[in-house]
Tab-separated table of C-alpha atoms in Angstrom:
chain	number	residue	atom	x	y	z
A	1	MET	CA	-27.613	1.545	21.414
A	2	ASN	CA	-28.922	4.012	18.850
A	3	VAL	CA	-26.675	4.213	15.782
A	4	GLN	CA	-26.982	7.964	15.236
A	5	PHE	CA	-25.948	8.549	18.776
A	6	LYS	CA	-22.929	6.281	18.718
A	7	LYS	CA	-21.238	7.974	15.817
A	8	GLY	CA	-20.923	11.290	17.603
A	9	VAL	CA	-19.627	9.506	20.674
A	10	LEU	CA	-17.009	7.652	18.632
A	11	GLU	CA	-15.374	10.984	17.874
A	12	LEU	CA	-15.225	11.793	21.558
A	13	CYS	CA	-13.704	8.362	22.337
A	14	VAL	CA	-10.917	8.812	19.766
A	15	LEU	CA	-10.082	12.267	21.117
A	16	VAL	CA	-10.024	11.065	24.728
A	17	LEU	CA	-7.752	8.128	23.868
A	18	LEU	CA	-5.323	10.401	22.031
A	19	ASP	CA	-5.305	12.894	24.864
A	20	GLN	CA	-3.632	10.255	27.048
A	21	LYS	CA	-0.881	9.431	24.545
A	22	GLU	CA	-0.010	9.088	20.886
A	23	ARG	CA	-1.424	5.929	19.397
A	24	TYR	CA	-1.603	4.079	16.083
A	25	GLY	CA	-4.819	3.250	14.237
A	26	TYR	CA	-5.057	-0.416	15.150
A	27	GLU	CA	-4.523	0.363	18.812
A	28	LEU	CA	-7.310	2.973	18.779
A	29	VAL	CA	-9.694	0.577	17.068
A	30	GLN	CA	-8.958	-2.197	19.608
A	31	LYS	CA	-9.329	0.116	22.591
A	32	ILE	CA	-12.723	1.325	21.414
A	33	SER	CA	-14.101	-2.036	20.317
A	34	GLU	CA	-13.214	-3.527	23.697
A	35	GLN	CA	-15.878	-1.233	25.146
A	36	ILE	CA	-18.338	-0.437	22.384
A	37	ASP	CA	-19.705	-2.599	19.580
A	38	ILE	CA	-18.604	-0.827	16.378
A	39	SER	CA	-17.744	-1.619	12.787
A	40	GLU	CA	-14.030	-1.209	13.270
A	41	GLY	CA	-13.468	0.116	9.755
A	42	SER	CA	-15.466	3.267	10.487
A	43	VAL	CA	-12.727	4.554	12.795
A	44	TYR	CA	-10.383	5.150	9.841
A	45	PRO	CA	-12.620	7.597	7.921
A	46	LEU	CA	-13.082	9.410	11.212
A	47	LEU	CA	-9.325	9.608	11.814
A	48	ARG	CA	-8.770	10.989	8.316
A	49	ARG	CA	-11.476	13.604	8.708
A	50	LEU	CA	-10.227	14.816	12.055
A	51	THR	CA	-6.652	14.899	10.744
A	52	LYS	CA	-7.792	17.039	7.798
A	53	GLU	CA	-9.502	19.404	10.185
A	54	GLY	CA	-6.218	19.872	12.023
A	55	TYR	CA	-7.094	18.042	15.240
A	56	PHE	CA	-4.323	15.460	14.798
A	57	THR	CA	-0.935	15.281	13.187
A	58	THR	CA	0.435	11.945	12.023
A	59	TYR	CA	3.880	10.432	11.753
A	60	LEU	CA	5.280	7.026	10.861
A	61	LYS	CA	7.260	5.062	13.403
A	62	GLU	CA	9.170	1.855	12.814
A	63	SER	CA	7.860	-1.149	14.653
A	64	THR	CA	9.838	-4.141	15.919
A	65	GLU	CA	7.346	-6.417	14.159
A	66	GLY	CA	5.880	-5.751	10.712
A	67	PRO	CA	5.640	-2.510	8.738
A	68	PRO	CA	5.991	1.016	10.218
A	69	ARG	CA	2.909	2.273	12.029
A	70	LYS	CA	1.092	5.556	11.544
A	71	TYR	CA	0.770	7.358	14.866
A	72	TYR	CA	-1.775	10.054	15.634
A	73	LYS	CA	-0.922	12.971	17.873
A	74	LEU	CA	-3.483	15.409	19.268
A	75	THR	CA	-2.824	19.083	18.384
A	76	ASP	CA	-3.724	22.104	20.527
A	77	VAL	CA	-6.745	22.721	18.308
A	78	GLY	CA	-7.731	19.100	18.865
A	79	ARG	CA	-7.343	19.446	22.605
A	80	ASN	CA	-9.627	22.504	22.652
A	81	TYR	CA	-12.154	20.637	20.581
A	82	LEU	CA	-11.992	17.687	22.988
A	83	GLN	CA	-12.686	20.043	25.873
A	84	GLU	CA	-15.738	21.424	24.076
A	85	LEU	CA	-17.091	17.949	23.357
A	86	LEU	CA	-16.408	16.816	26.913
A	87	ASP	CA	-18.351	19.754	28.342
A	88	GLU	CA	-21.259	19.006	26.042
A	89	TRP	CA	-21.115	15.337	26.896
A	90	ASN	CA	-21.030	15.949	30.659
A	91	GLN	CA	-23.908	18.370	30.497
A	92	PHE	CA	-25.899	15.924	28.409
A	93	SER	CA	-25.205	12.811	30.488
A	94	ASN	CA	-25.797	14.658	33.765
A	95	GLY	CA	-29.159	15.768	32.433
A	96	VAL	CA	-30.157	12.264	31.406
A	97	ASN	CA	-28.922	10.760	34.682
A	98	GLN	CA	-30.860	13.346	36.645
A	99	LEU	CA	-34.052	12.484	34.758
A	100	ILE	CA	-33.495	8.768	35.316
A	101	LYS	CA	-32.930	9.313	39.016
A	102	GLU	CA	-36.121	11.370	39.345
A	103	GLY	CA	-38.023	8.784	37.307
A	104	VAL	CA	-36.886	5.886	39.471
A	105	HIS	CA	-37.554	7.887	42.644
A	106	ASP	CA	-41.158	8.599	41.606
A	107	ASP	CA	-42.003	4.935	41.097
B	1	MET	CA	-13.271	-11.837	2.784
B	2	THR	CA	-9.486	-12.033	2.456
B	3	LYS	CA	-7.253	-8.999	2.791
B	4	ASP	CA	-6.817	-8.741	-0.971
B	5	GLN	CA	-10.570	-8.912	-1.587
B	6	PHE	CA	-11.222	-6.290	1.074
B	7	LEU	CA	-8.573	-3.913	-0.265
B	8	SER	CA	-9.552	-4.312	-3.900
B	9	THR	CA	-13.248	-3.689	-3.123
B	10	LEU	CA	-12.270	-0.618	-1.151
B	11	ASN	CA	-9.996	0.531	-3.950
B	12	THR	CA	-12.692	0.249	-6.638
B	13	SER	CA	-15.270	2.047	-4.473
B	14	LEU	CA	-12.825	4.917	-3.966
B	15	LYS	CA	-12.045	5.619	-7.619
B	16	ARG	CA	-13.367	9.188	-7.358
B	17	LEU	CA	-10.562	10.110	-4.998
B	18	SER	CA	-7.067	11.073	-6.110
B	19	THR	CA	-4.536	8.266	-6.508
B	20	GLU	CA	-2.451	9.702	-3.722
B	21	GLU	CA	-5.292	9.818	-1.239
B	22	ARG	CA	-6.526	6.368	-2.201
B	23	HIS	CA	-3.059	4.960	-1.741
B	24	ASP	CA	-2.895	6.568	1.682
B	25	ILE	CA	-6.215	5.049	2.757
B	26	LEU	CA	-5.282	1.573	1.510
B	27	GLN	CA	-2.002	1.907	3.369
B	28	ASP	CA	-3.898	2.430	6.634
B	29	PHE	CA	-5.851	-0.775	6.102
B	30	GLU	CA	-2.735	-2.707	5.006
B	31	GLU	CA	-1.236	-1.707	8.318
B	32	HIS	CA	-4.369	-2.766	10.183
B	33	PHE	CA	-4.302	-6.206	8.549
B	34	ALA	CA	-0.557	-6.624	9.146
B	35	ILE	CA	-0.848	-5.920	12.866
B	36	GLY	CA	-3.930	-8.128	13.196
B	37	VAL	CA	-2.236	-11.041	11.461
B	38	GLY	CA	0.783	-10.463	13.706
B	39	GLU	CA	-1.545	-10.956	16.692
B	40	GLY	CA	-2.643	-14.311	15.296
B	41	LYS	CA	-5.972	-13.331	13.742
B	42	THR	CA	-6.981	-14.596	10.312
B	43	GLU	CA	-7.597	-12.174	7.432
B	44	GLU	CA	-11.256	-13.227	7.427
B	45	GLN	CA	-11.691	-12.374	11.099
B	46	ILE	CA	-10.073	-8.994	10.621
B	47	SER	CA	-12.160	-8.031	7.615
B	48	ALA	CA	-15.341	-9.208	9.354
B	49	SER	CA	-14.649	-6.856	12.288
B	50	LEU	CA	-13.779	-4.004	9.943
B	51	GLY	CA	-17.211	-4.195	8.340
B	52	SER	CA	-18.255	-3.567	4.770
B	53	PRO	CA	-15.597	-1.908	2.586
B	54	HIS	CA	-18.439	-0.361	0.572
B	55	GLN	CA	-19.773	1.444	3.615
B	56	ILE	CA	-16.296	2.626	4.614
B	57	ALA	CA	-15.753	3.916	1.072
B	58	LYS	CA	-19.115	5.697	1.086
B	59	GLU	CA	-18.136	7.653	4.135
B	60	LEU	CA	-14.730	8.603	2.729
B	61	VAL	CA	-16.301	9.651	-0.574
B	62	ALA	CA	-18.971	11.728	1.187
B	63	THR	CA	-16.304	13.558	3.180
B	64	TYR	CA	-14.361	14.160	-0.029
B	65	HIS	CA	-17.352	15.692	-1.841
B	66	VAL	CA	-18.396	17.842	1.094
B	67	ASP	CA	-14.828	19.182	1.391
B	68	LYS	CA	-14.835	19.905	-2.302
B	69	VAL	CA	-18.083	21.867	-2.291
B	70	GLU	CA	-16.763	23.809	0.677
B	71	THR	CA	-13.732	25.023	-1.267
B	72	THR	CA	-15.451	25.444	-4.665
B	73	ALA	CA	-19.192	25.896	-4.308
B	74	THR	CA	-20.390	25.128	-7.816
B	75	THR	CA	-23.836	23.718	-8.488
B	76	SER	CA	-22.462	20.398	-9.745
B	77	ASN	CA	-20.209	20.029	-6.700
B	78	MET	CA	-23.220	20.706	-4.497
B	79	PHE	CA	-25.282	18.039	-6.246
B	80	ARG	CA	-22.465	15.501	-5.898
B	81	ALA	CA	-22.053	16.265	-2.205
B	82	VAL	CA	-25.783	15.999	-1.512
B	83	TRP	CA	-25.919	12.742	-3.442
B	84	ALA	CA	-22.949	11.270	-1.562
B	85	VAL	CA	-24.379	12.223	1.833
B	86	ILE	CA	-27.770	10.762	0.914
B	87	GLY	CA	-25.985	7.530	-0.013
B	88	LEU	CA	-24.801	7.119	3.581
B	89	GLY	CA	-28.167	5.819	4.735
B	90	PHE	CA	-31.908	5.970	4.522
B	91	PHE	CA	-32.223	8.479	7.329
B	92	ASN	CA	-30.048	10.931	5.409
B	93	LEU	CA	-32.355	10.607	2.422
B	94	ILE	CA	-35.168	12.120	4.454
B	95	ILE	CA	-33.341	14.782	6.384
B	96	VAL	CA	-31.018	15.901	3.566
B	97	LEU	CA	-33.022	15.574	0.372
B	98	GLY	CA	-36.153	17.291	1.721
B	99	PRO	CA	-34.456	20.504	2.898
B	100	PHE	CA	-32.236	20.504	-0.182
B	101	ILE	CA	-35.163	20.436	-2.618
B	102	ALA	CA	-37.040	23.087	-0.640
B	103	LEU	CA	-34.057	25.451	-0.465
B	104	ALA	CA	-33.095	24.871	-4.094
B	105	ALA	CA	-36.672	25.647	-5.182
B	106	ILE	CA	-36.785	28.871	-3.175
B	107	ILE	CA	-33.413	30.021	-4.498
B	108	LEU	CA	-34.258	29.125	-8.079
B	109	SER	CA	-37.580	30.974	-7.964
B	110	GLY	CA	-35.855	34.028	-6.459
B	111	TRP	CA	-33.394	34.129	-9.335
B	112	ILE	CA	-36.124	33.621	-11.930
B	113	ALA	CA	-38.216	36.421	-10.422
B	114	GLY	CA	-35.224	38.804	-10.268
B	115	ILE	CA	-34.012	38.118	-13.783
B	116	SER	CA	-37.438	38.245	-15.391
B	117	PHE	CA	-38.102	41.610	-13.676
B	118	ILE	CA	-34.824	42.912	-15.099
B	119	VAL	CA	-35.686	41.913	-18.641
B	120	SER	CA	-39.273	43.205	-18.432
B	121	PRO	CA	-38.475	46.548	-20.251
B	122	VAL	CA	-37.061	44.465	-23.099
B	123	ILE	CA	-40.302	42.521	-23.246
B	124	VAL	CA	-42.299	45.769	-23.341
B	125	MET	CA	-40.101	46.983	-26.204
B	126	ILE	CA	-40.502	43.761	-28.146
B	127	ASN	CA	-44.214	43.976	-27.554
B	128	THR	CA	-44.213	47.553	-28.844
B	129	ILE	CA	-42.373	46.526	-31.988
B	130	ILE	CA	-44.841	43.743	-32.689
B	131	TYR	CA	-48.018	45.644	-31.677
B	132	PRO	CA	-47.222	49.384	-31.932
B	133	GLU	CA	-50.905	50.265	-31.374
B	134	VAL	CA	-50.993	48.986	-27.748
B	135	PHE	CA	-47.978	50.995	-26.537
B	136	ASN	CA	-48.496	53.240	-23.552
B	137	PHE	CA	-46.070	55.018	-21.253
B	138	TYR	CA	-47.526	53.448	-18.166
B	139	ASN	CA	-46.277	50.017	-19.289
B	140	LEU	CA	-42.837	51.371	-20.042
B	141	PHE	CA	-42.398	53.178	-16.722
B	142	PHE	CA	-43.821	50.287	-14.812
B	143	SER	CA	-41.429	47.862	-16.472
B	144	ILE	CA	-38.471	50.172	-15.775
B	145	ALA	CA	-39.431	50.303	-12.110
B	146	LEU	CA	-39.784	46.531	-12.172
B	147	ALA	CA	-36.307	46.227	-13.673
B	148	GLY	CA	-34.917	48.295	-10.778
B	149	LEU	CA	-36.652	46.038	-8.323
B	150	GLY	CA	-35.387	42.989	-10.202
B	151	LEU	CA	-31.843	44.295	-9.936
B	152	LEU	CA	-32.210	44.600	-6.168
B	153	ILE	CA	-33.732	41.116	-5.924
B	154	THR	CA	-30.901	39.660	-8.012
B	155	ILE	CA	-28.220	41.323	-5.890
B	156	GLY	CA	-30.050	40.123	-2.794
B	157	MET	CA	-30.281	36.619	-4.226
B	158	TYR	CA	-26.550	36.587	-4.789
B	159	TYR	CA	-25.951	37.032	-1.065
B	160	VAL	CA	-28.820	34.753	-0.073
B	161	THR	CA	-27.447	31.985	-2.298
B	162	ARG	CA	-23.980	32.352	-0.836
B	163	THR	CA	-25.213	32.302	2.734
B	164	VAL	CA	-27.619	29.419	2.219
B	165	THR	CA	-24.915	27.428	0.429
B	166	ARG	CA	-22.465	27.946	3.262
B	167	TRP	CA	-25.105	27.007	5.789
B	168	PHE	CA	-26.117	23.913	3.869
B	169	VAL	CA	-22.521	22.713	3.524
B	170	ARG	CA	-22.240	22.940	7.292
B	171	TYR	CA	-25.400	20.914	7.586
B	172	LEU	CA	-23.919	18.271	5.255
B	173	LYS	CA	-20.781	18.164	7.375
B	174	PHE	CA	-22.875	17.667	10.458
B	175	ASN	CA	-24.592	14.763	8.716
B	176	VAL	CA	-21.334	13.092	7.791
B	177	ARG	CA	-20.074	13.565	11.289
B	178	PHE	CA	-22.966	12.478	13.436
B	179	LEU	CA	-25.386	10.434	11.452
B	180	LYS	CA	-25.341	6.820	10.462
B	181	GLY	CA	-22.522	5.479	8.371
B	182	GLY	CA	-20.296	2.529	9.101
B	183	LEU	CA	-21.685	1.680	12.502
B	184	LYS	CA	-23.394	-1.570	13.313
B	185	HIS	CA	-27.137	-1.687	13.533
B	186	VAL	CA	-28.025	-2.736	17.031
């Protein structure tokens, strides 16, 4: 898939995953890379940026194995932003799907 | 690449950032490696999936510079931010550098026009001192009117520069957010 396109979608994926529950970085990276082929390291700059913009808060939680993990929690601002992105995404993908359907129908 | 190699490359590429922030970033990757190793992966596998530490650093540095120019919009901060965003990829070179040069040229010429209009009475006076025989009132009045116009242009340019700067910073942010950087080429 087009690289430019994927990066915007990555943001949406992170927001959707955090809307379900609070998660730590590694977990987010695994969840996304199960579905989409990404350079896993690029999720961390994204998480930092969105945290700085106030979409997430973070806290450390002890883990039964290994060092404490940094969890990300979606804020209200983040949730509103997710809603905006979701609306845009739905509008966009509906449009493309509609065009594909018409295209296939015409053949 | 082992964990130590990955982290030290990342660390060196991030030297522009504050120690605190750099420590925080490295901590995130430490954690990533620790959990991965706990799941039975090797350090090499983990760093291969993470991708190039240089590219990760580039993105973090670009975000840092764009944030900085947003809070303090000096010319040097703007140049650093533009440079960092261009460094993200070839596509950014085209869509960032082109508009930047065009806008910078327009703004610069506006300022030069405004300021040279303002100083035009001074030039007429200097001219009069050097060649008293060519003095006429038309030149003087014209240059005073020009100075008034120059003042308006300069005040206008102040607002134009501020608005364009704000707009361009938003454009840089958009670039960092949506355009290539850290994702695999498919």
